[in-house]
Amino acid sequence: MKRHVHPTLLATLLVCGAAASAKADQASCMNDTLCRIMTTKVLKVGTKDDYKPWSYRDASGKFAGIEVDLAEDLAAKLGAKAEFVKVNSANRFEFLAQGQIDVMIASASETAERRKIVGFVHPNYYSSGYNVLLPKAATVKDWGQLSGQTICALQGAWYNKPASEKFGIKPLAFSGEAEVESALKQGRCIGILEDDNLINLQLADTQRWAGYAMPLPSQEDTPWGMAVRLDDLHKPLGIFIGGAIYDWHRSGKLLDIEKANGVAPSAYLVKAHDGAKDTLPTPN
Amino acid sequence: MGEAVRTFFLELKLKFGINLTIFYDGFDSERFVTGIVTTVELVALCVFFSVIVGGIGAVILRLSRGPLAAAVQGYVALVRNTPLLIQMYFFYFGVSPVLPAGHSAIGLPVPLVGNFAWAVVSLSLYAGAFNIESFRAGLGAVNRSYEEAALALGYTRIQALRYVLAPLGLRFSFASLANNLVDLTKSTTVAYAIGVSELLYVSNQIWSDSLNTFEMMNVILIVYLILTGLVVWAISALQRALHVPGFGAN
């Protein structure tokens, strides 16, 4: 009996073959994530989408902000395209550990606990402490006076626990910055527990935040880190990102991006730039 | 907490990487207990109020054909056809600001209705709408001849409902009522969105701080299985106690 190979079957086999060879290409990278990124030309970046000006969505719905600019620059250096995945404070480490993103650039402070879960790349690219945005009507001069007070906060922020343990604050946490701000405006809490950087930015908007202030000293200045999976930390991907961050400090690009996003030069970036900058004249 | 328990769970973490902070970290276990207590309170209050809402609604639908019945039907349609989360946001962020506010000790305005109270209101109204339908169906399942017999004996319509139809109809609605209340128990997790420190909220705080998402997810899964199990058990016990042959499933 004569058998014909059905054309559809043949086409399917061809497509499968092509897919398999692309897979094989990726497979030849073994577990080298950098190699896989350069093969697929896609760098999957986890960022937030509600943390202006670090990472947010612009009017057209695209990701924008300091961290997005940095991710675009990383991807460009790799000849790849940055693909952004929205994460939030509570799920970002899981997203990275599970491989849904290759690198997390989501305003994550580096803490000892977190270092056990993901690989924080050095040097750090930013830094902040925590503080409380309070109405001017509240005459508070000392952190201790906040004991027992309800303060709005973001779910998953690392300082919620220390602030409640140290100062007896009662955090009322919401999943997004928008809910946090409306809860404050509605008097659900007396202030917002958050990054001092962010508070400075909010206070710069004198219309929206007239009547609010940051009367207390910031606590526990903590550097922010980009993170990769622990397996990638001392592999090409981790080393590459570390080099890129060093380069941004050295060239002053981080300070430039910060300025372009309307943030006053932060002490941390100035110090890092001074420490890394070229002291010799640039060769021609 | 017992020292032996603490040691056991610390070793579990060190040897197997299973990090159950709620069993060895005082701060976390305190938070977790608060979460369970809040969830149980929410369930108890909302079961109570939603059954009352259901009962009143079903009686209105049974006795009235006027604007009151139309209002109840409108309420059921509105609540059943919109997501619970949106209803809760509506009450918490939408209705609350237009209500008068009180003043705190340090002179700042404070809303009179807190997040826990709004959670009870929205959950009770939500489950109440489903309960109305369950009770209405239960009353509808009682054979018309019972009402006719009651009316023939000189009962008014309200008396017939109270002494004959409602006790029998209630028995028909148990299965569907159990369904609604189990659903209500699980729905209390939505209160997390408005910062009520129920079980999911505290678990989220714990896994955000201790990065033990996997462990906490499993813990809350088990706790909810136990809670819904208790609700089902309570309703079946009530059902057995009120059992009359021929009315409602055994």
Coordinates of C-alpha atoms in Angstrom, one line a residue:
Chain A
M1 CA 0.0 0.0 0.0
K2 CA 1.2 3.5 -0.9
R3 CA 1.4 6.0 1.8
H4 CA 1.4 9.8 1.3
V5 CA 2.7 12.1 3.9
H6 CA -0.1 14.6 4.4
P7 CA 1.2 18.2 3.7
T8 CA -0.2 19.6 6.9
L9 CA 1.7 16.9 8.9
L10 CA 4.8 17.7 7.0
A11 CA 4.5 21.4 7.7
T12 CA 3.9 20.7 11.4
L13 CA 7.0 18.5 11.5
L14 CA 9.0 21.3 9.9
V15 CA 7.8 23.9 12.3
C16 CA 8.5 21.5 15.2
G17 CA 12.0 20.9 13.9
A18 CA 12.7 24.6 13.7
A19 CA 11.4 25.2 17.2
A20 CA 13.5 22.3 18.4
S21 CA 16.6 23.7 16.9
A22 CA 16.0 27.0 18.6
K23 CA 15.4 25.1 21.8
A24 CA 18.7 23.3 21.2
D25 CA 20.4 26.6 20.7
Q26 CA 19.1 27.7 24.1
A27 CA 19.9 24.3 25.6
S28 CA 23.5 24.7 24.6
C29 CA 23.7 27.6 27.0
M30 CA 23.1 25.0 29.8
N31 CA 22.1 27.0 32.8
D32 CA 23.9 30.2 31.8
T33 CA 21.2 32.8 31.9
L34 CA 23.3 35.5 30.2
C35 CA 23.9 33.2 27.2
R36 CA 20.1 32.4 27.0
I37 CA 19.3 36.2 27.1
M38 CA 21.8 36.8 24.2
T39 CA 20.3 33.9 22.2
T40 CA 16.7 34.8 22.7
K41 CA 17.5 38.6 22.7
V42 CA 15.0 39.1 25.5
L43 CA 15.9 40.4 29.0
K44 CA 13.0 39.8 31.4
V45 CA 13.0 42.6 34.0
G46 CA 10.7 42.7 37.0
T47 CA 9.8 46.2 38.0
K48 CA 6.9 47.9 39.9
D49 CA 4.4 50.0 38.0
D50 CA 3.3 52.4 40.8
Y51 CA 6.5 53.8 42.2
K52 CA 7.0 57.1 40.5
P53 CA 9.7 58.2 39.5
W54 CA 11.6 54.9 39.9
S55 CA 9.2 52.7 37.9
Y56 CA 5.7 53.5 36.8
R57 CA 3.5 53.5 33.7
D58 CA 3.5 56.7 31.6
A59 CA 0.3 58.1 30.0
S60 CA 0.5 55.6 27.2
G61 CA 0.7 52.7 29.6
K62 CA 4.4 51.9 29.0
F63 CA 6.8 51.4 31.8
A64 CA 8.9 54.5 32.6
G65 CA 11.2 55.8 35.3
I66 CA 14.7 55.6 36.6
E67 CA 14.8 51.8 37.0
V68 CA 13.2 51.4 33.5
D69 CA 15.9 53.6 32.0
L70 CA 18.5 51.5 33.7
A71 CA 16.9 48.2 32.5
E72 CA 16.7 49.6 28.9
D73 CA 20.4 50.5 29.1
L74 CA 21.3 47.0 30.4
A75 CA 19.3 45.3 27.6
A76 CA 20.9 47.6 25.0
K77 CA 24.4 46.6 26.2
L78 CA 23.4 43.0 25.7
G79 CA 21.9 43.6 22.2
A80 CA 18.6 42.4 23.7
K81 CA 15.1 43.9 24.2
A82 CA 13.9 44.6 27.8
E83 CA 10.6 42.9 28.5
F84 CA 9.0 44.3 31.6
V85 CA 7.0 42.3 34.1
K86 CA 5.0 44.0 36.8
V87 CA 5.9 42.9 40.3
N88 CA 5.0 44.3 43.7
S89 CA 6.8 44.4 47.0
A90 CA 5.2 41.2 48.2
N91 CA 5.8 39.0 45.2
R92 CA 9.0 40.2 43.5
F93 CA 11.4 37.7 45.1
E94 CA 9.1 34.8 44.2
F95 CA 8.9 36.0 40.6
L96 CA 12.7 36.0 40.4
A97 CA 13.3 32.7 42.2
Q98 CA 10.7 31.0 40.0
G99 CA 12.4 32.3 36.8
Q100 CA 9.6 34.5 35.6
I101 CA 12.1 37.3 35.4
D102 CA 15.9 37.3 34.8
V103 CA 16.6 40.4 36.9
M104 CA 14.7 42.3 39.5
I105 CA 15.0 46.1 39.5
A106 CA 12.2 47.0 41.8
S107 CA 13.4 49.5 44.5
A108 CA 14.3 46.5 46.7
S109 CA 16.4 47.3 49.8
E110 CA 19.2 44.8 50.4
T111 CA 18.7 43.0 53.7
A112 CA 20.4 40.0 55.2
E113 CA 17.2 37.9 55.1
R114 CA 16.6 38.7 51.4
R115 CA 20.2 37.8 50.5
K116 CA 19.4 34.2 51.4
I117 CA 16.6 34.1 48.8
V118 CA 18.0 36.1 45.8
G119 CA 21.4 37.2 44.7
F120 CA 21.9 41.0 45.2
V121 CA 24.4 42.3 42.6
H122 CA 27.0 44.7 43.8
P123 CA 27.6 47.6 43.8
N124 CA 24.2 48.9 44.9
Y125 CA 22.5 51.4 42.6
Y126 CA 20.5 53.5 45.1
S127 CA 19.9 53.9 48.8
S128 CA 17.1 55.1 51.1
G129 CA 16.0 55.1 54.7
Y130 CA 12.5 55.0 56.0
N131 CA 10.5 57.9 57.4
V132 CA 7.0 59.0 58.0
L133 CA 5.0 61.6 56.0
L134 CA 2.9 63.4 58.5
P135 CA 0.4 66.3 58.4
K136 CA 1.9 69.5 59.7
A137 CA -0.9 69.6 62.3
A138 CA 0.7 66.7 64.1
T139 CA 3.3 68.1 66.4
V140 CA 5.6 65.1 66.6
K141 CA 9.3 65.6 67.5
D142 CA 10.3 62.1 68.4
W143 CA 9.7 58.6 66.8
G144 CA 8.5 57.4 70.2
Q145 CA 5.4 59.6 70.0
L146 CA 4.2 57.5 67.2
S147 CA 3.7 54.5 69.4
G148 CA 0.2 53.0 69.0
Q149 CA -0.6 55.3 66.0
T150 CA -2.0 53.8 62.8
I151 CA 0.3 54.6 59.9
C152 CA -0.5 53.7 56.3
A153 CA 2.1 51.5 54.6
L154 CA 2.8 49.4 51.5
Q155 CA 2.5 45.6 51.8
G156 CA 5.8 43.9 51.7
A157 CA 8.0 46.9 52.5
W158 CA 10.9 45.7 54.6
Y159 CA 10.6 48.5 57.2
N160 CA 7.0 47.7 58.3
K161 CA 8.3 45.1 60.8
P162 CA 11.2 47.1 62.3
A163 CA 9.0 50.2 62.6
S164 CA 6.3 48.4 64.4
E165 CA 8.8 46.5 66.6
K166 CA 11.0 49.5 67.4
F167 CA 8.5 52.3 67.7
G168 CA 5.2 50.6 68.3
I169 CA 3.7 51.9 65.0
K170 CA 0.6 50.1 63.8
P171 CA 1.0 49.8 60.0
L172 CA -2.2 49.7 57.9
A173 CA -0.8 48.2 54.7
F174 CA -2.3 48.3 51.2
S175 CA -1.1 46.6 48.1
G176 CA -0.6 49.8 46.0
E177 CA 0.7 53.3 46.5
A178 CA -2.6 54.8 45.2
E179 CA -4.6 53.0 48.0
V180 CA -2.0 54.1 50.6
E181 CA -2.4 57.7 49.6
S182 CA -6.2 57.8 49.4
A183 CA -6.3 56.1 52.8
L184 CA -4.1 58.8 54.3
K185 CA -6.2 61.6 52.6
Q186 CA -9.3 60.0 54.1
G187 CA -7.9 60.0 57.6
R188 CA -7.6 56.2 57.9
C189 CA -4.1 56.7 59.3
I190 CA -2.2 59.7 60.5
G191 CA 0.7 59.4 58.1
I192 CA 2.5 57.2 55.5
L193 CA 5.5 55.0 56.4
E194 CA 7.7 54.9 53.4
D195 CA 11.1 55.7 51.7
D196 CA 12.6 59.0 52.6
N197 CA 13.4 59.5 48.9
L198 CA 9.7 59.2 48.0
I199 CA 8.6 61.5 50.8
N200 CA 11.0 64.2 49.5
L201 CA 9.5 63.8 46.1
Q202 CA 6.0 64.0 47.4
L203 CA 6.8 67.1 49.4
A204 CA 8.3 68.7 46.3
D205 CA 4.7 68.7 44.9
T206 CA 3.6 71.6 47.1
Q207 CA 0.1 71.6 45.7
R208 CA -0.9 68.0 46.3
W209 CA 1.0 67.6 49.6
A210 CA 0.6 71.1 51.1
G211 CA 0.1 70.7 54.8
Y212 CA 2.3 67.7 55.1
A213 CA 5.9 67.4 56.3
M214 CA 8.6 64.9 57.3
P215 CA 9.5 66.1 60.8
L216 CA 11.4 63.1 62.0
P217 CA 15.0 61.9 61.2
S218 CA 15.2 59.0 58.7
Q219 CA 15.9 55.6 60.0
E220 CA 18.2 52.8 58.8
D221 CA 19.6 54.1 55.6
T222 CA 19.7 50.9 53.4
P223 CA 21.1 50.4 49.9
W224 CA 18.9 49.2 47.1
G225 CA 20.1 46.3 45.0
M226 CA 19.3 44.8 41.6
A227 CA 18.9 41.1 42.1
V228 CA 19.4 37.9 40.0
R229 CA 18.8 34.3 41.0
L230 CA 21.3 33.0 43.5
D231 CA 22.7 30.7 40.8
D232 CA 23.4 33.6 38.5
L233 CA 25.1 35.8 41.1
H234 CA 28.7 34.7 40.4
K235 CA 28.0 33.6 36.9
P236 CA 28.2 35.9 33.8
L237 CA 24.8 37.5 34.3
G238 CA 25.5 38.7 37.8
I239 CA 29.1 39.8 37.0
F240 CA 27.8 41.6 33.9
I241 CA 25.2 43.6 35.8
G242 CA 27.6 44.4 38.5
G243 CA 30.0 45.8 35.9
A244 CA 27.2 47.8 34.3
I245 CA 26.2 49.4 37.7
Y246 CA 29.8 50.3 38.4
D247 CA 30.1 51.9 35.0
W248 CA 26.9 54.0 35.7
H249 CA 28.4 55.2 39.0
R250 CA 31.8 55.9 37.4
S251 CA 30.4 57.8 34.4
G252 CA 27.9 59.7 36.4
K253 CA 25.0 58.2 34.3
L254 CA 23.0 57.3 37.4
L255 CA 23.2 60.9 38.6
D256 CA 22.1 62.1 35.2
I257 CA 19.2 59.7 35.1
E258 CA 18.2 60.7 38.6
K259 CA 18.2 64.4 37.6
A260 CA 16.3 63.7 34.4
N261 CA 13.6 62.1 36.5
G262 CA 13.3 65.2 38.7
V263 CA 15.0 63.9 41.8
A264 CA 17.6 66.0 43.7
P265 CA 21.1 64.3 43.6
S266 CA 21.0 61.8 46.5
A267 CA 23.9 61.7 48.9
Y268 CA 24.5 58.0 48.2
L269 CA 24.9 58.5 44.4
V270 CA 27.2 61.5 44.8
K271 CA 29.4 59.5 47.2
A272 CA 29.4 56.5 44.9
H273 CA 30.3 58.6 41.9
D274 CA 33.1 60.3 43.8
G275 CA 34.5 56.9 44.8
A276 CA 34.4 55.5 41.3
K277 CA 35.1 58.4 39.1
D278 CA 38.2 58.7 36.8
T279 CA 40.9 60.9 38.4
L280 CA 43.1 61.0 35.3
P281 CA 42.3 63.1 32.2
T282 CA 40.3 61.3 29.5
P283 CA 42.6 60.1 26.7
N284 CA 41.9 61.4 23.2
Chain B
M1 CA 4.6 29.0 73.4
G2 CA 6.3 25.9 74.5
E3 CA 10.1 25.8 74.3
A4 CA 9.9 22.3 72.7
V5 CA 7.7 23.6 69.9
R6 CA 10.0 26.5 69.3
T7 CA 13.1 24.3 69.1
F8 CA 11.3 21.8 66.8
F9 CA 10.4 24.5 64.3
L10 CA 13.8 26.2 64.5
E11 CA 15.4 22.8 63.7
L12 CA 12.9 22.3 60.9
K13 CA 14.2 25.5 59.4
L14 CA 17.8 24.8 59.8
K15 CA 17.7 21.1 58.6
F16 CA 15.0 21.2 56.0
G17 CA 14.6 24.9 55.1
I18 CA 11.0 24.8 56.1
N19 CA 10.6 28.3 57.7
L20 CA 7.4 28.5 59.8
T21 CA 8.2 31.7 61.7
I22 CA 4.7 31.6 63.3
F23 CA 5.8 28.8 65.6
Y24 CA 9.1 30.2 66.9
D25 CA 9.0 34.0 66.3
G26 CA 6.9 35.7 69.0
F27 CA 6.1 38.7 66.8
D28 CA 4.9 36.6 63.9
S29 CA 2.9 34.2 66.0
E30 CA 1.1 37.1 67.7
R31 CA 0.3 38.6 64.3
F32 CA -1.0 35.2 63.1
V33 CA -3.2 34.7 66.1
T34 CA -4.6 38.2 65.6
G35 CA -5.4 37.2 62.0
I36 CA -7.2 34.1 62.9
V37 CA -9.2 35.9 65.6
T38 CA -10.2 38.7 63.1
T39 CA -11.2 36.2 60.5
V40 CA -13.3 34.2 62.9
E41 CA -15.0 37.5 64.1
L42 CA -15.6 38.5 60.5
V43 CA -17.2 35.1 59.7
A44 CA -19.3 35.1 62.8
L45 CA -20.6 38.6 62.4
C46 CA -21.2 38.3 58.6
V47 CA -23.0 35.0 59.0
F48 CA -25.3 36.5 61.5
F49 CA -26.1 39.7 59.6
S50 CA -26.3 38.0 56.2
V51 CA -28.8 35.5 57.4
I52 CA -30.9 38.3 58.9
V53 CA -30.7 40.2 55.6
G54 CA -31.6 37.0 53.7
G55 CA -34.6 36.3 56.0
I56 CA -36.0 39.9 55.8
G57 CA -35.5 40.0 52.0
A58 CA -37.1 36.7 51.4
V59 CA -40.1 37.6 53.6
I60 CA -40.5 40.9 51.7
L61 CA -40.4 39.1 48.3
R62 CA -43.0 36.6 49.6
L63 CA -45.5 39.0 51.0
S64 CA -45.1 42.2 48.9
R65 CA -45.5 42.9 45.2
G66 CA -45.0 46.7 45.6
P67 CA -42.0 49.0 45.5
L68 CA -40.4 47.3 48.5
A69 CA -40.2 44.0 46.6
A70 CA -38.8 45.8 43.6
A71 CA -36.1 47.4 45.8
V72 CA -35.1 44.0 47.2
Q73 CA -34.9 42.6 43.7
G74 CA -32.8 45.5 42.6
Y75 CA -30.5 45.0 45.5
V76 CA -30.1 41.3 44.8
A77 CA -29.4 42.0 41.1
L78 CA -26.9 44.8 41.9
V79 CA -24.9 42.8 44.5
R80 CA -24.9 39.5 42.8
N81 CA -23.7 41.0 39.5
T82 CA -20.8 43.1 40.7
P83 CA -17.5 41.8 42.2
L84 CA -17.2 41.8 45.9
L85 CA -13.8 43.5 45.8
I86 CA -15.3 46.5 44.0
Q87 CA -18.2 46.7 46.5
M88 CA -15.7 46.8 49.3
Y89 CA -13.6 49.5 47.6
F90 CA -16.9 51.4 46.9
F91 CA -17.8 51.4 50.6
Y92 CA -14.3 52.0 52.0
F93 CA -12.9 54.6 49.6
G94 CA -16.2 55.8 48.0
V95 CA -18.9 56.1 50.6
S96 CA -16.8 56.7 53.7
P97 CA -15.4 60.1 52.7
V98 CA -18.9 61.6 52.3
L99 CA -19.9 60.5 55.8
P100 CA -19.3 62.9 58.8
A101 CA -15.9 62.4 60.5
G102 CA -15.0 62.5 64.1
H103 CA -11.8 63.9 65.7
S104 CA -8.9 62.0 67.2
A105 CA -7.0 62.9 70.4
I106 CA -4.4 64.7 68.4
G107 CA -6.9 66.8 66.5
L108 CA -7.0 65.0 63.2
P109 CA -10.2 63.9 61.5
V110 CA -11.0 60.2 61.8
P111 CA -13.7 58.4 59.8
L112 CA -16.5 57.1 62.1
V113 CA -16.6 53.7 60.3
G114 CA -13.4 51.8 60.3
N115 CA -12.2 49.2 57.8
F116 CA -13.4 46.2 59.9
A117 CA -16.9 47.7 60.1
W118 CA -16.9 48.3 56.3
A119 CA -15.8 44.8 55.7
V120 CA -18.7 43.5 57.8
V121 CA -21.1 45.7 56.0
S122 CA -20.0 44.8 52.5
L123 CA -19.6 41.1 53.2
S124 CA -23.0 40.9 54.9
L125 CA -24.8 42.7 52.1
Y126 CA -23.0 40.5 49.6
A127 CA -23.8 37.1 51.2
G128 CA -27.2 38.5 52.2
A129 CA -28.2 38.8 48.6
F130 CA -27.4 35.1 48.0
N131 CA -29.2 34.2 51.2
I132 CA -32.3 36.0 50.0
E133 CA -32.4 33.8 46.9
S134 CA -31.8 30.6 49.0
F135 CA -34.6 31.4 51.4
R136 CA -36.9 32.5 48.6
A137 CA -36.3 29.2 46.8
G138 CA -36.8 27.3 50.1
L139 CA -40.2 29.0 50.7
G140 CA -41.1 28.3 47.0
A141 CA -40.4 24.6 47.5
V142 CA -43.1 24.2 50.1
N143 CA -46.2 22.8 48.5
R144 CA -48.9 25.4 48.0
S145 CA -51.4 23.2 49.8
Y146 CA -49.8 23.9 53.1
E147 CA -50.4 27.6 52.8
E148 CA -53.9 27.0 51.5
A149 CA -54.6 24.7 54.5
A150 CA -53.3 27.3 56.9
L151 CA -55.4 30.1 55.3
A152 CA -58.5 27.8 55.4
L153 CA -57.9 27.4 59.2
G154 CA -58.1 31.1 59.6
Y155 CA -54.4 32.1 59.6
T156 CA -53.6 35.5 58.1
R157 CA -50.9 35.4 55.3
I158 CA -48.3 36.6 57.8
Q159 CA -49.2 34.0 60.3
A160 CA -49.2 31.3 57.7
L161 CA -45.7 32.4 56.7
R162 CA -44.5 32.5 60.2
Y163 CA -45.9 29.3 61.6
V164 CA -46.1 27.0 58.5
L165 CA -44.2 28.1 55.5
A166 CA -41.0 29.5 57.1
P167 CA -40.2 26.6 59.3
L168 CA -40.7 24.1 56.4
G169 CA -39.0 26.4 53.8
L170 CA -36.0 26.8 56.1
R171 CA -35.4 23.1 56.0
F172 CA -35.4 23.2 52.2
S173 CA -32.8 26.0 52.0
F174 CA -30.1 24.4 54.2
A175 CA -28.1 22.9 51.4
S176 CA -27.9 26.1 49.4
L177 CA -27.4 28.2 52.6
A178 CA -24.4 26.0 53.5
N179 CA -23.0 26.8 50.1
N180 CA -23.4 30.5 50.6
L181 CA -21.9 30.5 54.1
V182 CA -18.8 28.5 53.0
D183 CA -18.4 31.0 50.2
L184 CA -18.8 33.8 52.7
T185 CA -16.1 32.3 54.9
K186 CA -13.7 32.2 52.0
S187 CA -14.7 35.7 50.8
T188 CA -13.5 37.3 54.1
T189 CA -10.1 37.2 52.5
V190 CA -11.2 40.1 50.3
A191 CA -11.1 42.4 53.4
Y192 CA -7.3 42.2 52.9
A193 CA -7.7 44.8 50.2
I194 CA -8.8 47.4 52.7
G195 CA -6.2 46.5 55.3
V196 CA -8.3 44.5 57.7
S197 CA -5.8 42.3 59.6
E198 CA -7.5 39.0 58.7
L199 CA -5.7 35.8 58.0
L200 CA -4.6 36.5 54.4
Y201 CA -3.5 40.1 55.4
V202 CA -1.3 38.9 58.3
S203 CA 0.1 36.0 56.3
N204 CA 1.1 38.4 53.6
Q205 CA 2.8 40.6 56.1
I206 CA 4.6 37.6 57.5
W207 CA 5.8 36.2 54.2
S208 CA 6.8 39.7 53.0
D209 CA 9.1 40.0 56.1
S210 CA 10.3 36.5 56.4
L211 CA 10.2 35.5 52.7
N212 CA 8.5 32.2 53.5
T213 CA 5.7 32.5 51.0
F214 CA 5.5 28.8 50.2
E215 CA 5.1 27.8 53.8
M216 CA 2.5 30.5 54.7
M217 CA 0.5 29.7 51.6
N218 CA 0.2 26.1 52.8
V219 CA -0.6 27.1 56.3
I220 CA -3.5 29.4 55.3
L221 CA -4.8 26.7 52.9
I222 CA -5.1 24.3 55.9
V223 CA -6.5 27.0 58.2
Y224 CA -9.3 27.8 55.7
L225 CA -10.0 24.1 55.1
I226 CA -10.5 23.8 58.9
L227 CA -12.7 27.0 59.0
T228 CA -14.9 26.0 56.2
G229 CA -15.1 22.5 57.6
L230 CA -16.4 24.0 60.9
V231 CA -19.0 26.1 59.1
V232 CA -20.3 23.0 57.2
W233 CA -20.3 20.9 60.3
A234 CA -22.3 23.6 62.2
I235 CA -24.9 23.8 59.5
S236 CA -25.3 20.1 59.2
A237 CA -25.6 19.8 63.0
L238 CA -28.4 22.4 62.8
Q239 CA -30.0 20.6 59.9
R240 CA -30.0 17.3 61.7
A241 CA -31.4 18.9 64.9
L242 CA -34.3 20.4 62.9
H243 CA -34.9 17.4 60.7
V244 CA -38.5 16.6 59.7
P245 CA -39.0 13.6 57.4
G246 CA -39.8 14.7 53.9
F247 CA -38.5 18.2 54.2
G248 CA -35.0 18.9 52.9
A249 CA -32.1 16.5 52.4
N250 CA -31.0 14.4 55.3

